[in-house]
CSV table of C-alpha atoms and ligand atoms in Angstrom, one decimal:
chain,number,residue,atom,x,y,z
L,1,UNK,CA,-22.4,43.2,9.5
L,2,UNK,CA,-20.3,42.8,6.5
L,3,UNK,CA,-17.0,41.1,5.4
L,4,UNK,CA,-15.3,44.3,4.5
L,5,UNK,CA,-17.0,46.3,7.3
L,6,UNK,CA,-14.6,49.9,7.7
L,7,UNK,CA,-12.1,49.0,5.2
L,8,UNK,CA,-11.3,51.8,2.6
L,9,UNK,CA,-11.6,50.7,-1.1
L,10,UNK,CA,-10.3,53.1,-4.4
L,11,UNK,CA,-11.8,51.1,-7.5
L,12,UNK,CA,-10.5,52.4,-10.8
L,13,UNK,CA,-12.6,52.1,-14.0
L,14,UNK,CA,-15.6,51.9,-11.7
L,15,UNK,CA,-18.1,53.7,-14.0
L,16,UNK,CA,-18.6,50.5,-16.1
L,17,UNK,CA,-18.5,46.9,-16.6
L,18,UNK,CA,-16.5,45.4,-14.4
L,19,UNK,CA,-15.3,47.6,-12.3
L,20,UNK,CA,-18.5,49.0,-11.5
L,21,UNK,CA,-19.6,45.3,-10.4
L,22,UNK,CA,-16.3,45.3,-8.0
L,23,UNK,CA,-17.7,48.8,-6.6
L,24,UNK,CA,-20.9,47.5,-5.6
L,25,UNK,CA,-19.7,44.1,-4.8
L,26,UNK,CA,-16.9,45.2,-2.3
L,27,UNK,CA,-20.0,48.6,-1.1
L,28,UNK,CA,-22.1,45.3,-0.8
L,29,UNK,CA,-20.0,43.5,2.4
L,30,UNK,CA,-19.3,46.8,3.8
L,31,UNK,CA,-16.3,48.3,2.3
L,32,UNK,CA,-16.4,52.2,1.8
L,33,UNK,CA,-15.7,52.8,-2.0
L,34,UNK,CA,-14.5,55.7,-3.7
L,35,UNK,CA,-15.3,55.3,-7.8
L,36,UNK,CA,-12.8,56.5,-9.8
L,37,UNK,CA,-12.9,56.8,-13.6
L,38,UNK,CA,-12.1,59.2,-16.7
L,39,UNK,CA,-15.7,59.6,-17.2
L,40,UNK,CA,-16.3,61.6,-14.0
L,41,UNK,CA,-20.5,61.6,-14.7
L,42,UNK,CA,-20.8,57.9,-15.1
L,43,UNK,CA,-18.7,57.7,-11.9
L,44,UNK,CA,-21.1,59.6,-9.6
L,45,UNK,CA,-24.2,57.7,-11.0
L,46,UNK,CA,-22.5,54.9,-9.8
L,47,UNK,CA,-21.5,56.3,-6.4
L,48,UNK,CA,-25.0,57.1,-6.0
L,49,UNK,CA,-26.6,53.9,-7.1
L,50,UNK,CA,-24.8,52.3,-4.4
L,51,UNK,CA,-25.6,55.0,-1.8
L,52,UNK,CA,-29.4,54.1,-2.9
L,53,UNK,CA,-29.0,51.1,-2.0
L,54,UNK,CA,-27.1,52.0,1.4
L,55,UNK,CA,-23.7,51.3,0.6
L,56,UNK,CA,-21.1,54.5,1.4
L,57,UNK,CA,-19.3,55.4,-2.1
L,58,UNK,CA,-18.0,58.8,-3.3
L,59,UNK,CA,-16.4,59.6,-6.4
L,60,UNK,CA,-13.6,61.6,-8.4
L,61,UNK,CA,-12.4,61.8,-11.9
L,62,UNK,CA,-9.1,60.7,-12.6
L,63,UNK,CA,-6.8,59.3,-15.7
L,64,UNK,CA,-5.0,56.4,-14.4
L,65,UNK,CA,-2.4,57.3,-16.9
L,66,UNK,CA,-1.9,60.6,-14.8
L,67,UNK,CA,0.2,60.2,-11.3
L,68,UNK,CA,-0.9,63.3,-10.6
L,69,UNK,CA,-4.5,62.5,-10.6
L,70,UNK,CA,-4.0,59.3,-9.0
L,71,UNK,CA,-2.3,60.5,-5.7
L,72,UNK,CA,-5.1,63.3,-6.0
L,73,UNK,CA,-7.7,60.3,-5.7
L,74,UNK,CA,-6.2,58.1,-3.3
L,75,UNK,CA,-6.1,61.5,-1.0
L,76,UNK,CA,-9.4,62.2,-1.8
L,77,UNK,CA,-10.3,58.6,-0.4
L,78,UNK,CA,-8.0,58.8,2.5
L,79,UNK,CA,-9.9,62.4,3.4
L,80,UNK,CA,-13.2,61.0,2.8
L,81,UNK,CA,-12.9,57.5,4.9
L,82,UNK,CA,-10.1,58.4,7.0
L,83,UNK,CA,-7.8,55.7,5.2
L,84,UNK,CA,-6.9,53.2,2.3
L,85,UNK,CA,-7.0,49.6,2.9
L,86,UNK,CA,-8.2,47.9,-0.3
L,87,UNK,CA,-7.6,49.0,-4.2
L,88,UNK,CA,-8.5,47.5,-7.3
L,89,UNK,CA,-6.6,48.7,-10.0
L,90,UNK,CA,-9.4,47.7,-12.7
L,91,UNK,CA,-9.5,50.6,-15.8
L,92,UNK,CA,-8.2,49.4,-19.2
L,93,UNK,CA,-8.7,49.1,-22.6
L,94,UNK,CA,-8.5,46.9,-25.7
L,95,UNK,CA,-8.6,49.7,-28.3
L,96,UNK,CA,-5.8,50.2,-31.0
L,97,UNK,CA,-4.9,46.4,-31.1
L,98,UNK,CA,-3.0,44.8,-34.4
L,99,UNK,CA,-0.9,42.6,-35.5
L,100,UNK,CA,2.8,43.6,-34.5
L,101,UNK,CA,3.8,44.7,-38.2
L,102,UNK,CA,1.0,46.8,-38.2
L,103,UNK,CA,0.8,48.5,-34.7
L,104,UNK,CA,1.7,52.1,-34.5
L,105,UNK,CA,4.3,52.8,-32.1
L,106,UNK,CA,2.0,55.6,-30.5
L,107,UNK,CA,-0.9,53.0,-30.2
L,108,UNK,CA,1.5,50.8,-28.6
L,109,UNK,CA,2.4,53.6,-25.9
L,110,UNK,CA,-1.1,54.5,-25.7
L,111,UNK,CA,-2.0,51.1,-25.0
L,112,UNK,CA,1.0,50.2,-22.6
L,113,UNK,CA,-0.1,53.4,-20.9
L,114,UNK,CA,-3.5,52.8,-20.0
L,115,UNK,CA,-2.9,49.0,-19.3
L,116,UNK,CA,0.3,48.5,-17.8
L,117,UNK,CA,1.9,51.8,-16.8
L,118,UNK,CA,-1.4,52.7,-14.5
L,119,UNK,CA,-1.1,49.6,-12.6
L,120,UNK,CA,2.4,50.8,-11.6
L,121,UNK,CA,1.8,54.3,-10.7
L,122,UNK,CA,-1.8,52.9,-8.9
L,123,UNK,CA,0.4,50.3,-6.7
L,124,UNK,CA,3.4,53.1,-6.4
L,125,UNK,CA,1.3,55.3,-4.2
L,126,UNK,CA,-1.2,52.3,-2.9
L,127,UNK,CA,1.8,50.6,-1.7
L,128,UNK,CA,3.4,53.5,0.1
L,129,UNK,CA,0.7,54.2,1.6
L,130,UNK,CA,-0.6,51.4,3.3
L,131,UNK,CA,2.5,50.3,4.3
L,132,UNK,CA,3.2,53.5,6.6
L,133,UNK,CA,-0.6,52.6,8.0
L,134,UNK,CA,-0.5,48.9,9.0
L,135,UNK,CA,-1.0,47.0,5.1
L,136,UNK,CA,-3.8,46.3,2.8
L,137,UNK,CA,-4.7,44.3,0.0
L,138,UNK,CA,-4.3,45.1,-3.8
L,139,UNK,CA,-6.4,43.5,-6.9
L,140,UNK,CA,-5.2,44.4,-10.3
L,141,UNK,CA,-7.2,43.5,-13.6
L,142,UNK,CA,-5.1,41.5,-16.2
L,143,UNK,CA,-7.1,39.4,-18.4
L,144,UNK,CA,-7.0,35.7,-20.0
L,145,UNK,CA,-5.0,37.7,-23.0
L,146,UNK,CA,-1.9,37.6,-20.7
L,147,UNK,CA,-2.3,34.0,-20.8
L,148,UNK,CA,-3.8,33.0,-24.0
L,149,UNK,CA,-3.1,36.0,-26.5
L,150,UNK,CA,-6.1,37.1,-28.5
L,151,UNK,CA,-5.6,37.2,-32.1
L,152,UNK,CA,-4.1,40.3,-32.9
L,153,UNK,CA,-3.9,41.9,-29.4
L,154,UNK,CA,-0.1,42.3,-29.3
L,155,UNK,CA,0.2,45.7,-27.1
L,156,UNK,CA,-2.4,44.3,-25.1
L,157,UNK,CA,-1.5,41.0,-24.3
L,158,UNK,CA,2.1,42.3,-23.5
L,159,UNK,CA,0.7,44.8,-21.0
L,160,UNK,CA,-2.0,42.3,-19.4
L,161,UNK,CA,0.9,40.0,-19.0
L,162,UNK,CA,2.9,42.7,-17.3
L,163,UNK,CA,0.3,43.4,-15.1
L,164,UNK,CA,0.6,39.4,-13.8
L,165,UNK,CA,4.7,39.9,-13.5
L,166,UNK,CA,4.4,43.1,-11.9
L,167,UNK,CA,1.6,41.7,-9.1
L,168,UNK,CA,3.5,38.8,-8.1
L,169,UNK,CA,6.9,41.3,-8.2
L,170,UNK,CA,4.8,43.4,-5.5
L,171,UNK,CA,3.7,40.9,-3.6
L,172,UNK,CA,7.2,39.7,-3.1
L,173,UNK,CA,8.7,42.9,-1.8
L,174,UNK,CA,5.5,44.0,0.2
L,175,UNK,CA,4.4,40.7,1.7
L,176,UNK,CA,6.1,41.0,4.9
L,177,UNK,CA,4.6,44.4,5.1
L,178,UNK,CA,1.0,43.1,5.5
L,179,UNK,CA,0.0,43.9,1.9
L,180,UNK,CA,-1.5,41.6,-0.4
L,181,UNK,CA,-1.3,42.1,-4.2
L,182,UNK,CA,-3.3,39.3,-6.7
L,183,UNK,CA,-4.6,39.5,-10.1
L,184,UNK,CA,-8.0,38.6,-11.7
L,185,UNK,CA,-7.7,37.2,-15.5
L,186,UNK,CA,-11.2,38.1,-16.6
L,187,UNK,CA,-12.6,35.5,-19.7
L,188,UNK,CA,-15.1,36.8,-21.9
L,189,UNK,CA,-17.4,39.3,-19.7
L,190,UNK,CA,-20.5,41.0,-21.1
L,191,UNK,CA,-19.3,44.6,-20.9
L,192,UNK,CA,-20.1,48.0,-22.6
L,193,UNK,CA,-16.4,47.4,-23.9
L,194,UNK,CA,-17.0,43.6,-25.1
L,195,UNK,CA,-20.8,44.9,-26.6
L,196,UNK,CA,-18.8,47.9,-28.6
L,197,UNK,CA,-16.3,45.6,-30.2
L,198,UNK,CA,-18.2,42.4,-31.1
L,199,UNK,CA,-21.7,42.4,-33.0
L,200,UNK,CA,-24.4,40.0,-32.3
L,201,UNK,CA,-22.8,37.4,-35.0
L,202,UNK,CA,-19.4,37.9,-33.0
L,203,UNK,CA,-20.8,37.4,-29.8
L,204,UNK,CA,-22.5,33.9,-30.7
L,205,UNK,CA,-19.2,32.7,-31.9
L,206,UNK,CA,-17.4,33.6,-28.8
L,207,UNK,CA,-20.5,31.5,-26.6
L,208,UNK,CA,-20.4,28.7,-29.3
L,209,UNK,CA,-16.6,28.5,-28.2
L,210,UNK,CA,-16.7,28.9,-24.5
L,211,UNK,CA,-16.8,25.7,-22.5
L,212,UNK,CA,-19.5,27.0,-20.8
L,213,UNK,CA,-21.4,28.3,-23.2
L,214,UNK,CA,-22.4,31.7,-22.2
L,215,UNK,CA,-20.0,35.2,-21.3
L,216,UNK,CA,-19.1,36.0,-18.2
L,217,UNK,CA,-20.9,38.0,-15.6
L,218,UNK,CA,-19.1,41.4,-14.3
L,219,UNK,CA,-20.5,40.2,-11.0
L,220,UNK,CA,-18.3,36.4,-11.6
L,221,UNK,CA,-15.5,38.8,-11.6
L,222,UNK,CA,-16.7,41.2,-8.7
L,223,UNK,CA,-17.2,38.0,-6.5
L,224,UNK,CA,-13.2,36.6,-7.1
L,225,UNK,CA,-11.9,40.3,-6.2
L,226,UNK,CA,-14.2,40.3,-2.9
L,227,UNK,CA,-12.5,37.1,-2.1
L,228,UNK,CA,-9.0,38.5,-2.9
L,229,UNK,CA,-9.9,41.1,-0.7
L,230,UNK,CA,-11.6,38.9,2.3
L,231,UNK,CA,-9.7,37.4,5.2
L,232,UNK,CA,-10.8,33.6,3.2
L,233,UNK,CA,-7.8,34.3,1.0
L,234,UNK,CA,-5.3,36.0,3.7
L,235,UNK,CA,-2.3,33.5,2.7
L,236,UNK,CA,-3.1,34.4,-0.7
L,237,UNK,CA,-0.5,36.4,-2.1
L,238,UNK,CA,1.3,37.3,-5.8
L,239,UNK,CA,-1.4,35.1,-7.6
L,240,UNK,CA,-3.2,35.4,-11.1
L,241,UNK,CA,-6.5,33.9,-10.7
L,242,UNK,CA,-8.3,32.9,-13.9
L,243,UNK,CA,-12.0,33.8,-13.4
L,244,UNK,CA,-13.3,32.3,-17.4
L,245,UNK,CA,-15.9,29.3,-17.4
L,246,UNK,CA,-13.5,27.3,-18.1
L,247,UNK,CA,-12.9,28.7,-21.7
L,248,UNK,CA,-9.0,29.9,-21.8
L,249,UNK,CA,-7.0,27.1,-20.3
L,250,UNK,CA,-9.1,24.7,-21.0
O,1,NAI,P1,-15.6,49.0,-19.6
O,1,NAI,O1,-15.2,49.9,-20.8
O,1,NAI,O2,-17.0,48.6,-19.5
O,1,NAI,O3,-15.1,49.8,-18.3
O,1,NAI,C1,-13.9,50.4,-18.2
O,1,NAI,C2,-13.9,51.6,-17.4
O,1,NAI,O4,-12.6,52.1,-17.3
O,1,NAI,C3,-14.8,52.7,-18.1
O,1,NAI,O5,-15.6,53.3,-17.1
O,1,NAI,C4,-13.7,53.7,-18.6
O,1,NAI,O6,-14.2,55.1,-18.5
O,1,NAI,C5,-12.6,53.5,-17.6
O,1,NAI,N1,-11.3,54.0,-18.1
O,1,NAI,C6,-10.8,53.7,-19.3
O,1,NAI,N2,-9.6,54.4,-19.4
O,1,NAI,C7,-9.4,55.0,-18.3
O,1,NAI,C8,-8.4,55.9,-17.8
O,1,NAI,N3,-7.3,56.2,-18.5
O,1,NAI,N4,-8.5,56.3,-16.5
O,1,NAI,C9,-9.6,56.0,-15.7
O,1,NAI,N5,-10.6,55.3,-16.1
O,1,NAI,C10,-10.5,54.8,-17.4
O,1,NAI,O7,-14.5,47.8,-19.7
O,1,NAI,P2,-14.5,46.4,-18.9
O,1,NAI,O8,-14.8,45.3,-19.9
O,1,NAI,O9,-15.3,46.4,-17.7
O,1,NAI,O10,-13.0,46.2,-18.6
O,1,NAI,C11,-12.5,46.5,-17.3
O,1,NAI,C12,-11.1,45.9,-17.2
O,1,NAI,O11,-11.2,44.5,-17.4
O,1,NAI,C13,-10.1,46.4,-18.2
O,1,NAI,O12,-8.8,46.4,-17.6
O,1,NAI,C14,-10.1,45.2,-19.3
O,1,NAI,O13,-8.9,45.2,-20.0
O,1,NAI,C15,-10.3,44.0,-18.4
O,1,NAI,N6,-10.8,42.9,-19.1
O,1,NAI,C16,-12.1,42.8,-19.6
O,1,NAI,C17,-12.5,41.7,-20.3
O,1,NAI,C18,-13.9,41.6,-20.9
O,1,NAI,O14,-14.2,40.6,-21.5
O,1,NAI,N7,-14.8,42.6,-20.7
O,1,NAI,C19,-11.7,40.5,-20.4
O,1,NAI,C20,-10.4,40.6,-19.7
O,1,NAI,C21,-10.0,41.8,-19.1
């Protein structure tokens, strides 16, 4: 028997890095899991890699810039597991970053977009639907940047950082609803993403500065969300959990 035994879990970003981790971790304890990504393949290769290993997952392409797509996956997970009681609302990305004098306008939209604005329209339709059906618990994705910006990050340590306001905001007004909304602030984590944007010289100098001395695991993240979503954490509510070796607050 598992932890998350019959709960309903939509994962966004789930083809990759970290939130692929999150799908098997949450598949692992029991949870149903429906991937949902832009790249529609690289989602079904990881829906079946956890049926392999006898998990229940299903998958569907979807932008989580696009409402439209997102209510058509969160129906899609309702009509395959008869419900929706867990999401993490995980897809992002670091690309188009600058300075501030030197960030488009349209990269900054783009950015806000795809980091901030999906977390909203996820939770919009998450929200209204568990709370007609008894509550549920939400994890977003922010990252350390919303504490500690990056050098040269501005769009996207403006939209992490929106992410943390906008989780505790829900948690607020759903709360007494029986929802749950927390947010993981990933360190360093060896990704696809991190591997496509730092070379082998980069990636020493980020281990040489990290407390403890190595990246982070997608799994160190997938195990903090499993908690966020496990009756351990039930009067856990509207938090930003750190989840960095140590490395951003230190
Ligand atoms: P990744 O690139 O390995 O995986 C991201 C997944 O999201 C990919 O499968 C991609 O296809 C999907 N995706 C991107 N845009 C999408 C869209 N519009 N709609 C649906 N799916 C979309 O990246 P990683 O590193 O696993 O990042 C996951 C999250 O963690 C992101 O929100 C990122 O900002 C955050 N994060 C990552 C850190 C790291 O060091 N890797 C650190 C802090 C936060």
């Amino acid at each position: 028997m598992g932890e998350l035994d019959g709960e309903a879990a939509f994962v966004t970003g789930g083809a990759s890095g970290i939130g692929r981790a999150g799908a098997h971790a949450l598949a692992g304890v029991g949870a149903q899991v429906m991937i949902a990504d832009l790249n529609a393949v690289g989602a079904a290769e990881v829906a079946e890699e956890i049926r392999s290993a006898g998990g229940t997952a299903q998958s569907v392409g979807c932008d989580v810039t696009d409402e439209a797509a997102i209510q058509a996956g969160l129906e899609a997970t309702v009509e395959a597991f008869g419900g929706l009681t867990l999401a993490f609302n995980n897809a992002g990305n670091a690309l188009g970053q600058a300075r501030i004098h030197e960030t488009d306008a349209a990269d900054w939209r783009a950015s806000i977009e795809v980091n901030l604005t999906s977390i909203f329209l996820c939770m919009k339709h998450e929200l209204a639907w568990m709370m007609d059906h008894g509550g549920g618990c939400i994890v977003n994705t922010s990252s350390g940047a919303a504490r500690v910006p990056a050098p040269g990050r501005a769009p996207y340590s403006a939209a992490k950082r929106g992410v943390v306001a906008l989780t505790a905001q829900a948690a607020r007004d759903y709360g007494s609803l029986g929802i749950r909304v927390n947010t993981v602030l990933p360190g360093v984590i060896d990704t696809p993403a991190l591997r496509s944007n730092h070379d082998d010289e980069a990636l020493d100098r980020l281990r040489r500065f990290l407390p403890s001395g190595r990246l982070g695991d997608s799994n160190e993240i997938a195990d903090a969300v499993v908690w966020l979503c496990s009756p351990g954490s039930r009067y856990v509510n509207g938090q930003a959990l750190v989840v960095d070796g140590g490395g951003i607050l230190a």
